[in-house]
């Protein structure tokens, strides 16, 4: 059920989490489907509601660096980044703190843990009242489009989430967090996301690009991910018959929607999932054609999501 945020609703959400249930809430990236990170049976509910493979670990969300240190062993080299971009759309992977009492399924058998300090005020109010870390993947059925509105979450998860919190503060970035692995010798990018790689490299120096195909380190980086029901055709300069056309840049007569008429990549990232949801109507269209998106800044994360969304199972990888 969708409920507009209020003090009572946040209290209700915390009670649900305490009793081992799950709750969906907005973050500054996309909606999350959260459970109390100490309760194994609650974490298992997340995997079953999303139909998520158990080998795909979850991100643990906390209020600040101090709380993060109780869960993960954060290396010194990560601090300049955390001091600048936490709270924010940045996730780090670090060795687990042996003293942390996390539900085992969160880390899917790995000895590392993914940590994020979110900035969205609704989520922060929930974390504050709840007083315990909250593990949360994106609130969408596994391999489907991520959600940036409460009604998209309802459409994706149906009644399987007992409470979906709606907020007057939007999911401003509209794309998942960037994931950097600090458990490796050199920081390694595991997922392009809302914090552009260039910004991270300005602080840390060169970051190694993770090999998504070989590594089980970010199983969420499966080739097919974030997929709409309709087929996607990328780098399309115009639509074919019956296709919807998702344009980027100067408007064209044949466009159905435009990610950013001014060619602003931040605006395009924010619109990406919302517009894909709006166009994903098999009764109206035969497919979605997407205009080319430049491969710089946030364009890398946008292209990453589009490539995975258009991946065909039988394409050799
Ligand atoms: O913006 C976000 O990151 C959103 C919001 C809700 O915080 N969350 C999100 O979660 O996108 P999810 O589960 O959809 O993606 C998390 C990614 C997955 O690809 C998972 O494999 C990876 O993080 N991950 C989690 N723990 C990991 C670990 N210990 N090592 C490597 N990758 C990990
Ligand atoms: Mg996800």
mmCIF file of N, CA, C and O in Angstrom, residues 100-199:
data_model
loop_
_atom_site.group_PDB
_atom_site.id
_atom_site.type_symbol
_atom_site.label_atom_id
_atom_site.label_comp_id
_atom_site.label_asym_id
_atom_site.label_seq_id
_atom_site.Cartn_x
_atom_site.Cartn_y
_atom_site.Cartn_z
ATOM 1 N N UNK A 100 30.694 -7.174 13.273
ATOM 2 C CA UNK A 100 29.337 -6.817 12.818
ATOM 3 C C UNK A 100 28.429 -8.043 12.890
ATOM 4 O O UNK A 100 28.855 -9.156 12.614
ATOM 5 N N UNK A 101 27.174 -7.803 13.288
ATOM 6 C CA UNK A 101 26.238 -8.934 13.376
ATOM 7 C C UNK A 101 25.199 -8.836 12.268
ATOM 8 O O UNK A 101 24.029 -8.601 12.508
ATOM 9 N N UNK A 102 25.686 -8.964 11.038
ATOM 10 C CA UNK A 102 24.786 -8.830 9.886
ATOM 11 C C UNK A 102 24.092 -10.153 9.587
ATOM 12 O O UNK A 102 24.684 -11.223 9.756
ATOM 13 N N UNK A 103 22.857 -10.063 9.090
ATOM 14 C CA UNK A 103 22.188 -11.270 8.589
ATOM 15 C C UNK A 103 23.051 -11.840 7.461
ATOM 16 O O UNK A 103 23.450 -11.101 6.558
ATOM 17 N N UNK A 104 23.372 -13.144 7.519
ATOM 18 C CA UNK A 104 24.347 -13.708 6.575
ATOM 19 C C UNK A 104 23.954 -13.572 5.096
ATOM 20 O O UNK A 104 24.832 -13.391 4.246
ATOM 21 N N UNK A 105 22.672 -13.624 4.792
ATOM 22 C CA UNK A 105 22.278 -13.583 3.371
ATOM 23 C C UNK A 105 22.605 -12.250 2.709
ATOM 24 O O UNK A 105 22.672 -12.159 1.488
ATOM 25 N N UNK A 106 22.778 -11.194 3.511
ATOM 26 C CA UNK A 106 23.066 -9.873 2.932
ATOM 27 C C UNK A 106 24.302 -9.943 2.051
ATOM 28 O O UNK A 106 24.335 -9.382 0.959
ATOM 29 N N UNK A 107 25.333 -10.652 2.532
ATOM 30 C CA UNK A 107 26.602 -10.645 1.806
ATOM 31 C C UNK A 107 26.760 -11.875 0.911
ATOM 32 O O UNK A 107 27.811 -12.050 0.286
ATOM 33 N N UNK A 108 25.757 -12.726 0.863
ATOM 34 C CA UNK A 108 25.739 -13.868 -0.056
ATOM 35 C C UNK A 108 27.032 -14.685 0.014
ATOM 36 O O UNK A 108 27.573 -15.105 -1.003
ATOM 37 N N UNK A 109 27.539 -14.865 1.223
ATOM 38 C CA UNK A 109 28.720 -15.709 1.399
ATOM 39 C C UNK A 109 30.044 -15.013 1.135
ATOM 40 O O UNK A 109 31.105 -15.619 1.277
ATOM 41 N N UNK A 110 30.028 -13.729 0.769
ATOM 42 C CA UNK A 110 31.294 -13.014 0.530
ATOM 43 C C UNK A 110 31.869 -12.530 1.863
ATOM 44 O O UNK A 110 31.136 -12.389 2.840
ATOM 45 N N UNK A 111 33.184 -12.258 1.877
ATOM 46 C CA UNK A 111 33.740 -11.694 3.120
ATOM 47 C C UNK A 111 33.828 -10.171 3.040
ATOM 48 O O UNK A 111 34.493 -9.521 3.820
ATOM 49 N N UNK A 112 33.145 -9.614 2.043
ATOM 50 C CA UNK A 112 33.075 -8.155 1.924
ATOM 51 C C UNK A 112 31.622 -7.708 2.110
ATOM 52 O O UNK A 112 30.705 -8.520 2.058
ATOM 53 N N UNK A 113 31.463 -6.395 2.317
ATOM 54 C CA UNK A 113 30.111 -5.847 2.466
ATOM 55 C C UNK A 113 30.028 -4.523 1.705
ATOM 56 O O UNK A 113 31.008 -3.780 1.638
ATOM 57 N N UNK A 114 28.862 -4.262 1.114
ATOM 58 C CA UNK A 114 28.628 -2.996 0.405
ATOM 59 C C UNK A 114 27.929 -2.031 1.358
ATOM 60 O O UNK A 114 26.946 -2.395 2.005
ATOM 61 N N UNK A 115 28.437 -0.799 1.443
ATOM 62 C CA UNK A 115 27.914 0.186 2.389
ATOM 63 C C UNK A 115 27.569 1.492 1.693
ATOM 64 O O UNK A 115 28.312 1.940 0.806
ATOM 65 N N UNK A 116 26.464 2.104 2.123
ATOM 66 C CA UNK A 116 26.109 3.416 1.572
ATOM 67 C C UNK A 116 25.455 4.271 2.655
ATOM 68 O O UNK A 116 24.665 3.760 3.455
ATOM 69 N N UNK A 117 25.790 5.568 2.647
ATOM 70 C CA UNK A 117 25.121 6.552 3.512
ATOM 71 C C UNK A 117 24.218 7.393 2.610
ATOM 72 O O UNK A 117 24.709 8.205 1.823
ATOM 73 N N UNK A 118 22.904 7.174 2.672
ATOM 74 C CA UNK A 118 22.000 7.882 1.756
ATOM 75 C C UNK A 118 21.728 9.314 2.196
ATOM 76 O O UNK A 118 21.844 9.650 3.381
ATOM 77 N N UNK A 119 21.324 10.140 1.243
ATOM 78 C CA UNK A 119 21.068 11.556 1.528
ATOM 79 C C UNK A 119 19.570 11.878 1.581
ATOM 80 O O UNK A 119 19.187 12.918 2.104
ATOM 81 N N UNK A 120 18.726 11.019 1.030
ATOM 82 C CA UNK A 120 17.296 11.380 0.940
ATOM 83 C C UNK A 120 16.703 11.567 2.336
ATOM 84 O O UNK A 120 16.842 10.700 3.205
ATOM 85 N N UNK A 121 16.020 12.702 2.566
ATOM 86 C CA UNK A 121 15.544 12.996 3.930
ATOM 87 C C UNK A 121 14.563 11.951 4.467
ATOM 88 O O UNK A 121 14.591 11.651 5.671
ATOM 89 N N UNK A 122 13.719 11.393 3.626
ATOM 90 C CA UNK A 122 12.749 10.393 4.107
ATOM 91 C C UNK A 122 13.484 9.153 4.620
ATOM 92 O O UNK A 122 13.205 8.640 5.712
ATOM 93 N N UNK A 123 14.430 8.696 3.816
ATOM 94 C CA UNK A 123 15.195 7.500 4.201
ATOM 95 C C UNK A 123 16.014 7.791 5.459
ATOM 96 O O UNK A 123 16.122 6.957 6.359
ATOM 97 N N UNK A 124 16.565 8.990 5.563
ATOM 98 C CA UNK A 124 17.368 9.318 6.751
ATOM 99 C C UNK A 124 16.480 9.371 8.002
ATOM 100 O O UNK A 124 16.888 8.936 9.072
ATOM 101 N N UNK A 125 15.244 9.869 7.841
ATOM 102 C CA UNK A 125 14.333 9.892 9.003
ATOM 103 C C UNK A 125 14.030 8.457 9.443
ATOM 104 O O UNK A 125 14.010 8.151 10.632
ATOM 105 N N UNK A 126 13.836 7.574 8.457
ATOM 106 C CA UNK A 126 13.553 6.178 8.791
ATOM 107 C C UNK A 126 14.760 5.541 9.499
ATOM 108 O O UNK A 126 14.606 4.866 10.518
ATOM 109 N N UNK A 127 15.967 5.780 8.969
ATOM 110 C CA UNK A 127 17.170 5.221 9.599
ATOM 111 C C UNK A 127 17.346 5.749 11.021
ATOM 112 O O UNK A 127 17.749 5.025 11.929
ATOM 113 N N UNK A 128 17.018 7.032 11.223
ATOM 114 C CA UNK A 128 17.180 7.651 12.542
ATOM 115 C C UNK A 128 16.218 7.028 13.552
ATOM 116 O O UNK A 128 16.598 6.664 14.655
ATOM 117 N N UNK A 129 14.947 6.906 13.150
ATOM 118 C CA UNK A 129 13.945 6.337 14.063
ATOM 119 C C UNK A 129 14.232 4.851 14.296
ATOM 120 O O UNK A 129 14.098 4.340 15.409
ATOM 121 N N UNK A 130 14.654 4.168 13.235
ATOM 122 C CA UNK A 130 14.817 2.716 13.331
ATOM 123 C C UNK A 130 16.046 2.330 14.159
ATOM 124 O O UNK A 130 16.089 1.263 14.776
ATOM 125 N N UNK A 131 17.068 3.179 14.119
ATOM 126 C CA UNK A 131 18.282 2.951 14.923
ATOM 127 C C UNK A 131 18.987 1.638 14.640
ATOM 128 O O UNK A 131 19.563 1.031 15.544
ATOM 129 N N UNK A 132 18.908 1.174 13.413
ATOM 130 C CA UNK A 132 19.668 -0.027 13.013
ATOM 131 C C UNK A 132 19.896 0.078 11.512
ATOM 132 O O UNK A 132 19.112 0.723 10.806
ATOM 133 N N UNK A 133 20.982 -0.535 11.019
ATOM 134 C CA UNK A 133 21.235 -0.482 9.575
ATOM 135 C C UNK A 133 20.119 -1.166 8.774
ATOM 136 O O UNK A 133 19.501 -2.112 9.254
ATOM 137 N N UNK A 134 19.886 -0.640 7.587
ATOM 138 C CA UNK A 134 18.821 -1.186 6.733
ATOM 139 C C UNK A 134 19.443 -1.681 5.426
ATOM 140 O O UNK A 134 20.095 -0.905 4.714
ATOM 141 N N UNK A 135 19.279 -2.971 5.146
ATOM 142 C CA UNK A 135 19.774 -3.525 3.878
ATOM 143 C C UNK A 135 18.692 -3.313 2.833
ATOM 144 O O UNK A 135 17.511 -3.548 3.102
ATOM 145 N N UNK A 136 19.090 -2.837 1.657
ATOM 146 C CA UNK A 136 18.068 -2.565 0.641
ATOM 147 C C UNK A 136 18.637 -2.641 -0.765
ATOM 148 O O UNK A 136 19.600 -1.935 -1.088
ATOM 149 N N UNK A 137 18.051 -3.481 -1.597
ATOM 150 C CA UNK A 137 18.315 -3.396 -3.032
ATOM 151 C C UNK A 137 17.335 -2.407 -3.634
ATOM 152 O O UNK A 137 16.477 -1.854 -2.930
ATOM 153 N N UNK A 138 17.438 -2.176 -4.931
ATOM 154 C CA UNK A 138 16.439 -1.340 -5.593
ATOM 155 C C UNK A 138 15.084 -2.043 -5.532
ATOM 156 O O UNK A 138 15.006 -3.278 -5.576
ATOM 157 N N UNK A 139 14.007 -1.259 -5.413
ATOM 158 C CA UNK A 139 12.672 -1.819 -5.192
ATOM 159 C C UNK A 139 11.991 -2.118 -6.523
ATOM 160 O O UNK A 139 11.108 -1.383 -6.964
ATOM 161 N N UNK A 140 12.442 -3.193 -7.166
ATOM 162 C CA UNK A 140 11.835 -3.605 -8.437
ATOM 163 C C UNK A 140 12.000 -5.103 -8.526
ATOM 164 O O UNK A 140 12.885 -5.677 -7.884
ATOM 165 N N UNK A 141 11.145 -5.744 -9.335
ATOM 166 C CA UNK A 141 11.333 -7.179 -9.561
ATOM 167 C C UNK A 141 12.717 -7.368 -10.185
ATOM 168 O O UNK A 141 13.175 -6.523 -10.959
ATOM 169 N N UNK A 142 13.401 -8.446 -9.814
ATOM 170 C CA UNK A 142 14.770 -8.705 -10.257
ATOM 171 C C UNK A 142 14.853 -8.624 -11.784
ATOM 172 O O UNK A 142 13.980 -9.141 -12.488
ATOM 173 N N UNK A 143 15.892 -7.966 -12.268
ATOM 174 C CA UNK A 143 16.159 -7.813 -13.716
ATOM 175 C C UNK A 143 15.215 -6.858 -14.434
ATOM 176 O O UNK A 143 15.317 -6.688 -15.644
ATOM 177 N N UNK A 144 14.283 -6.266 -13.723
ATOM 178 C CA UNK A 144 13.365 -5.314 -14.367
ATOM 179 C C UNK A 144 13.845 -3.889 -14.092
ATOM 180 O O UNK A 144 14.789 -3.658 -13.352
ATOM 181 N N UNK A 145 13.111 -2.929 -14.689
ATOM 182 C CA UNK A 145 13.512 -1.530 -14.533
ATOM 183 C C UNK A 145 13.495 -1.097 -13.070
ATOM 184 O O UNK A 145 12.570 -1.432 -12.342
ATOM 185 N N UNK A 146 14.490 -0.325 -12.662
ATOM 186 C CA UNK A 146 14.475 0.268 -11.328
ATOM 187 C C UNK A 146 13.356 1.301 -11.256
ATOM 188 O O UNK A 146 12.915 1.818 -12.285
ATOM 189 N N UNK A 147 12.905 1.608 -10.031
ATOM 190 C CA UNK A 147 11.743 2.484 -9.863
ATOM 191 C C UNK A 147 12.135 3.786 -9.187
ATOM 192 O O UNK A 147 12.914 3.783 -8.225
ATOM 193 N N UNK A 148 11.565 4.876 -9.672
ATOM 194 C CA UNK A 148 11.837 6.170 -9.051
ATOM 195 C C UNK A 148 10.556 6.848 -8.552
ATOM 196 O O UNK A 148 10.604 7.993 -8.130
ATOM 197 N N UNK A 149 9.431 6.128 -8.618
ATOM 198 C CA UNK A 149 8.201 6.653 -8.007
ATOM 199 C C UNK A 149 7.504 5.514 -7.263
ATOM 200 O O UNK A 149 7.712 4.339 -7.581
ATOM 201 N N UNK A 150 6.664 5.920 -6.292
ATOM 202 C CA UNK A 150 5.941 4.921 -5.494
ATOM 203 C C UNK A 150 5.030 4.080 -6.389
ATOM 204 O O UNK A 150 4.913 2.864 -6.205
ATOM 205 N N UNK A 151 4.400 4.697 -7.380
ATOM 206 C CA UNK A 151 3.473 3.910 -8.202
ATOM 207 C C UNK A 151 4.210 2.909 -9.091
ATOM 208 O O UNK A 151 3.699 1.834 -9.382
ATOM 209 N N UNK A 152 5.440 3.233 -9.497
ATOM 210 C CA UNK A 152 6.222 2.234 -10.250
ATOM 211 C C UNK A 152 6.570 1.032 -9.361
ATOM 212 O O UNK A 152 6.580 -0.104 -9.817
ATOM 213 N N UNK A 153 6.860 1.323 -8.085
ATOM 214 C CA UNK A 153 7.177 0.222 -7.164
ATOM 215 C C UNK A 153 5.953 -0.685 -7.031
ATOM 216 O O UNK A 153 6.053 -1.910 -7.115
ATOM 217 N N UNK A 154 4.790 -0.060 -6.874
ATOM 218 C CA UNK A 154 3.559 -0.840 -6.731
ATOM 219 C C UNK A 154 3.334 -1.697 -7.982
ATOM 220 O O UNK A 154 2.993 -2.874 -7.894
ATOM 221 N N UNK A 155 3.569 -1.110 -9.156
ATOM 222 C CA UNK A 155 3.364 -1.863 -10.406
ATOM 223 C C UNK A 155 4.368 -3.011 -10.513
ATOM 224 O O UNK A 155 4.040 -4.080 -11.027
ATOM 225 N N UNK A 156 5.591 -2.800 -10.016
ATOM 226 C CA UNK A 156 6.628 -3.827 -10.161
ATOM 227 C C UNK A 156 6.486 -4.941 -9.117
ATOM 228 O O UNK A 156 6.662 -6.107 -9.430
ATOM 229 N N UNK A 157 6.163 -4.556 -7.872
ATOM 230 C CA UNK A 157 6.150 -5.550 -6.788
ATOM 231 C C UNK A 157 4.735 -5.949 -6.369
ATOM 232 O O UNK A 157 4.566 -6.825 -5.525
ATOM 233 N N UNK A 158 3.733 -5.288 -6.944
ATOM 234 C CA UNK A 158 2.315 -5.538 -6.604
ATOM 235 C C UNK A 158 2.133 -5.381 -5.088
ATOM 236 O O UNK A 158 2.726 -4.506 -4.491
ATOM 237 N N UNK A 159 1.349 -6.268 -4.487
ATOM 238 C CA UNK A 159 1.080 -6.081 -3.053
ATOM 239 C C UNK A 159 2.130 -6.760 -2.184
ATOM 240 O O UNK A 159 1.951 -6.898 -0.976
ATOM 241 N N UNK A 160 3.248 -7.189 -2.805
ATOM 242 C CA UNK A 160 4.241 -7.944 -2.025
ATOM 243 C C UNK A 160 5.008 -7.055 -1.040
ATOM 244 O O UNK A 160 5.602 -7.569 -0.102
ATOM 245 N N UNK A 161 5.001 -5.728 -1.243
ATOM 246 C CA UNK A 161 5.597 -4.827 -0.251
ATOM 247 C C UNK A 161 4.456 -4.243 0.575
ATOM 248 O O UNK A 161 3.611 -3.529 0.039
ATOM 249 N N UNK A 162 4.403 -4.536 1.887
ATOM 250 C CA UNK A 162 3.263 -4.097 2.704
ATOM 251 C C UNK A 162 3.135 -2.582 2.786
ATOM 252 O O UNK A 162 2.036 -2.062 2.957
ATOM 253 N N UNK A 163 4.251 -1.860 2.671
ATOM 254 C CA UNK A 163 4.190 -0.395 2.758
ATOM 255 C C UNK A 163 5.174 0.214 1.754
ATOM 256 O O UNK A 163 6.347 -0.174 1.724
ATOM 257 N N UNK A 164 4.671 1.144 0.946
ATOM 258 C CA UNK A 164 5.531 1.901 0.020
ATOM 259 C C UNK A 164 5.394 3.364 0.417
ATOM 260 O O UNK A 164 4.300 3.934 0.337
ATOM 261 N N UNK A 165 6.491 3.972 0.866
ATOM 262 C CA UNK A 165 6.402 5.366 1.329
ATOM 263 C C UNK A 165 6.569 6.308 0.145
ATOM 264 O O UNK A 165 7.525 6.198 -0.634
ATOM 265 N N UNK A 166 5.620 7.223 0.026
ATOM 266 C CA UNK A 166 5.694 8.259 -0.996
ATOM 267 C C UNK A 166 6.235 9.517 -0.325
ATOM 268 O O UNK A 166 5.942 9.762 0.846
ATOM 269 N N UNK A 167 7.012 10.294 -1.070
ATOM 270 C CA UNK A 167 7.604 11.476 -0.448
ATOM 271 C C UNK A 167 7.438 12.670 -1.380
ATOM 272 O O UNK A 167 7.290 12.503 -2.589
ATOM 273 N N UNK A 168 7.479 13.875 -0.812
ATOM 274 C CA UNK A 168 7.430 15.054 -1.675
ATOM 275 C C UNK A 168 8.821 15.353 -2.239
ATOM 276 O O UNK A 168 8.976 16.157 -3.141
ATOM 277 N N UNK A 169 9.857 14.702 -1.683
ATOM 278 C CA UNK A 169 11.222 14.863 -2.227
ATOM 279 C C UNK A 169 11.466 13.763 -3.249
ATOM 280 O O UNK A 169 11.359 12.583 -2.916
ATOM 281 N N UNK A 170 11.766 14.119 -4.500
ATOM 282 C CA UNK A 170 11.921 13.082 -5.533
ATOM 283 C C UNK A 170 13.225 12.296 -5.402
ATOM 284 O O UNK A 170 14.106 12.666 -4.624
ATOM 285 N N UNK A 171 13.335 11.209 -6.169
ATOM 286 C CA UNK A 171 14.609 10.479 -6.300
ATOM 287 C C UNK A 171 15.429 11.321 -7.283
ATOM 288 O O UNK A 171 15.371 11.125 -8.495
ATOM 289 N N UNK A 172 16.187 12.293 -6.747
ATOM 290 C CA UNK A 172 16.744 13.352 -7.588
ATOM 291 C C UNK A 172 17.684 12.840 -8.677
ATOM 292 O O UNK A 172 17.682 13.359 -9.785
ATOM 293 N N UNK A 173 18.483 11.818 -8.377
ATOM 294 C CA UNK A 173 19.439 11.334 -9.391
ATOM 295 C C UNK A 173 18.770 10.416 -10.398
ATOM 296 O O UNK A 173 19.121 10.415 -11.578
ATOM 297 N N UNK A 174 17.848 9.580 -9.929
ATOM 298 C CA UNK A 174 17.108 8.704 -10.850
ATOM 299 C C UNK A 174 17.901 7.504 -11.333
ATOM 300 O O UNK A 174 17.396 6.715 -12.123
ATOM 301 N N UNK A 175 19.121 7.352 -10.911
ATOM 302 C CA UNK A 175 19.997 6.230 -11.290
ATOM 303 C C UNK A 175 20.644 5.702 -10.021
ATOM 304 O O UNK A 175 20.932 6.477 -9.113
ATOM 305 N N UNK A 176 20.954 4.402 -9.988
ATOM 306 C CA UNK A 176 21.567 3.821 -8.797
ATOM 307 C C UNK A 176 22.926 4.444 -8.470
ATOM 308 O O UNK A 176 23.561 5.065 -9.321
ATOM 309 N N UNK A 177 23.381 4.152 -7.248
ATOM 310 C CA UNK A 177 24.676 4.675 -6.797
ATOM 311 C C UNK A 177 25.826 4.064 -7.599
ATOM 312 O O UNK A 177 25.705 2.972 -8.159
ATOM 313 N N UNK A 178 26.933 4.781 -7.623
ATOM 314 C CA UNK A 178 28.183 4.262 -8.196
ATOM 315 C C UNK A 178 28.813 3.348 -7.146
ATOM 316 O O UNK A 178 28.803 3.676 -5.958
ATOM 317 N N UNK A 179 29.332 2.191 -7.573
ATOM 318 C CA UNK A 179 29.939 1.254 -6.605
ATOM 319 C C UNK A 179 31.443 1.148 -6.836
ATOM 320 O O UNK A 179 31.890 0.817 -7.932
ATOM 321 N N UNK A 180 32.208 1.446 -5.762
ATOM 322 C CA UNK A 180 33.667 1.322 -5.808
ATOM 323 C C UNK A 180 34.105 0.264 -4.803
ATOM 324 O O UNK A 180 33.704 0.304 -3.635
ATOM 325 N N UNK A 181 34.905 -0.671 -5.283
ATOM 326 C CA UNK A 181 35.401 -1.745 -4.438
ATOM 327 C C UNK A 181 36.747 -1.333 -3.832
ATOM 328 O O UNK A 181 37.720 -1.107 -4.563
ATOM 329 N N UNK A 182 36.779 -1.221 -2.506
ATOM 330 C CA UNK A 182 38.031 -0.890 -1.804
ATOM 331 C C UNK A 182 38.638 -2.129 -1.144
ATOM 332 O O UNK A 182 39.554 -2.016 -0.337
ATOM 333 N N UNK A 183 38.112 -3.315 -1.449
ATOM 334 C CA UNK A 183 38.688 -4.527 -0.857
ATOM 335 C C UNK A 183 39.811 -5.060 -1.741
ATOM 336 O O UNK A 183 40.483 -6.021 -1.396
ATOM 337 N N UNK A 184 39.980 -4.434 -2.898
ATOM 338 C CA UNK A 184 41.028 -4.846 -3.827
ATOM 339 C C UNK A 184 42.262 -3.947 -3.624
ATOM 340 O O UNK A 184 42.157 -2.895 -2.984
ATOM 341 N N UNK A 185 43.390 -4.350 -4.216
ATOM 342 C CA UNK A 185 44.630 -3.585 -4.057
ATOM 343 C C UNK A 185 44.432 -2.123 -4.448
ATOM 344 O O UNK A 185 44.819 -1.205 -3.743
ATOM 345 N N UNK A 186 43.808 -1.951 -5.598
ATOM 346 C CA UNK A 186 43.514 -0.589 -6.065
ATOM 347 C C UNK A 186 42.004 -0.432 -6.142
ATOM 348 O O UNK A 186 41.306 -1.407 -6.463
ATOM 349 N N UNK A 187 41.476 0.774 -5.859
ATOM 350 C CA UNK A 187 40.025 0.943 -5.956
ATOM 351 C C UNK A 187 39.526 0.541 -7.354
ATOM 352 O O UNK A 187 40.139 0.884 -8.358
ATOM 353 N N UNK A 188 38.413 -0.202 -7.355
ATOM 354 C CA UNK A 188 37.896 -0.760 -8.607
ATOM 355 C C UNK A 188 36.434 -0.373 -8.783
ATOM 356 O O UNK A 188 35.647 -0.494 -7.838
ATOM 357 N N UNK A 189 36.098 0.090 -9.977
ATOM 358 C CA UNK A 189 34.700 0.448 -10.254
ATOM 359 C C UNK A 189 33.907 -0.823 -10.539
ATOM 360 O O UNK A 189 34.221 -1.556 -11.471
ATOM 361 N N UNK A 190 32.855 -1.070 -9.723
ATOM 362 C CA UNK A 190 32.014 -2.246 -9.973
ATOM 363 C C UNK A 190 30.735 -1.876 -10.715
ATOM 364 O O UNK A 190 30.131 -2.712 -11.362
ATOM 365 N N UNK A 191 30.289 -0.624 -10.574
ATOM 366 C CA UNK A 191 29.077 -0.205 -11.297
ATOM 367 C C UNK A 191 29.136 1.294 -11.543
ATOM 368 O O UNK A 191 29.336 2.062 -10.605
ATOM 369 N N UNK A 192 28.978 1.687 -12.797
ATOM 370 C CA UNK A 192 28.788 3.111 -13.073
ATOM 371 C C UNK A 192 27.478 3.536 -12.423
ATOM 372 O O UNK A 192 26.515 2.767 -12.382
ATOM 373 N N UNK A 193 27.412 4.769 -11.946
ATOM 374 C CA UNK A 193 26.170 5.205 -11.310
ATOM 375 C C UNK A 193 26.093 6.705 -11.218
ATOM 376 O O UNK A 193 26.762 7.428 -11.968
ATOM 377 N N UNK A 194 25.275 7.176 -10.276
ATOM 378 C CA UNK A 194 24.922 8.595 -10.229
ATOM 379 C C UNK A 194 26.092 9.520 -9.903
ATOM 380 O O UNK A 194 26.012 10.725 -10.139
ATOM 381 N N UNK A 195 27.160 8.981 -9.330
ATOM 382 C CA UNK A 195 28.353 9.814 -9.110
ATOM 383 C C UNK A 195 29.348 9.497 -10.235
ATOM 384 O O UNK A 195 29.887 8.388 -10.290
ATOM 385 N N UNK A 196 29.582 10.457 -11.153
ATOM 386 C CA UNK A 196 30.400 10.145 -12.329
ATOM 387 C C UNK A 196 31.829 9.739 -11.963
ATOM 388 O O UNK A 196 32.419 10.282 -11.019
ATOM 389 N N UNK A 197 32.353 8.792 -12.734
ATOM 390 C CA UNK A 197 33.701 8.262 -12.497
ATOM 391 C C UNK A 197 34.752 9.374 -12.489
ATOM 392 O O UNK A 197 35.679 9.362 -11.676
ATOM 393 N N UNK A 198 34.591 10.361 -13.372
ATOM 394 C CA UNK A 198 35.581 11.446 -13.464
ATOM 395 C C UNK A 198 35.741 12.152 -12.118
ATOM 396 O O UNK A 198 36.850 12.507 -11.714
ATOM 397 N N UNK A 199 34.623 12.355 -11.422
ATOM 398 C CA UNK A 199 34.649 13.048 -10.132
ATOM 399 C C UNK A 199 35.409 12.211 -9.109
ATOM 400 O O UNK A 199 36.218 12.713 -8.324
#
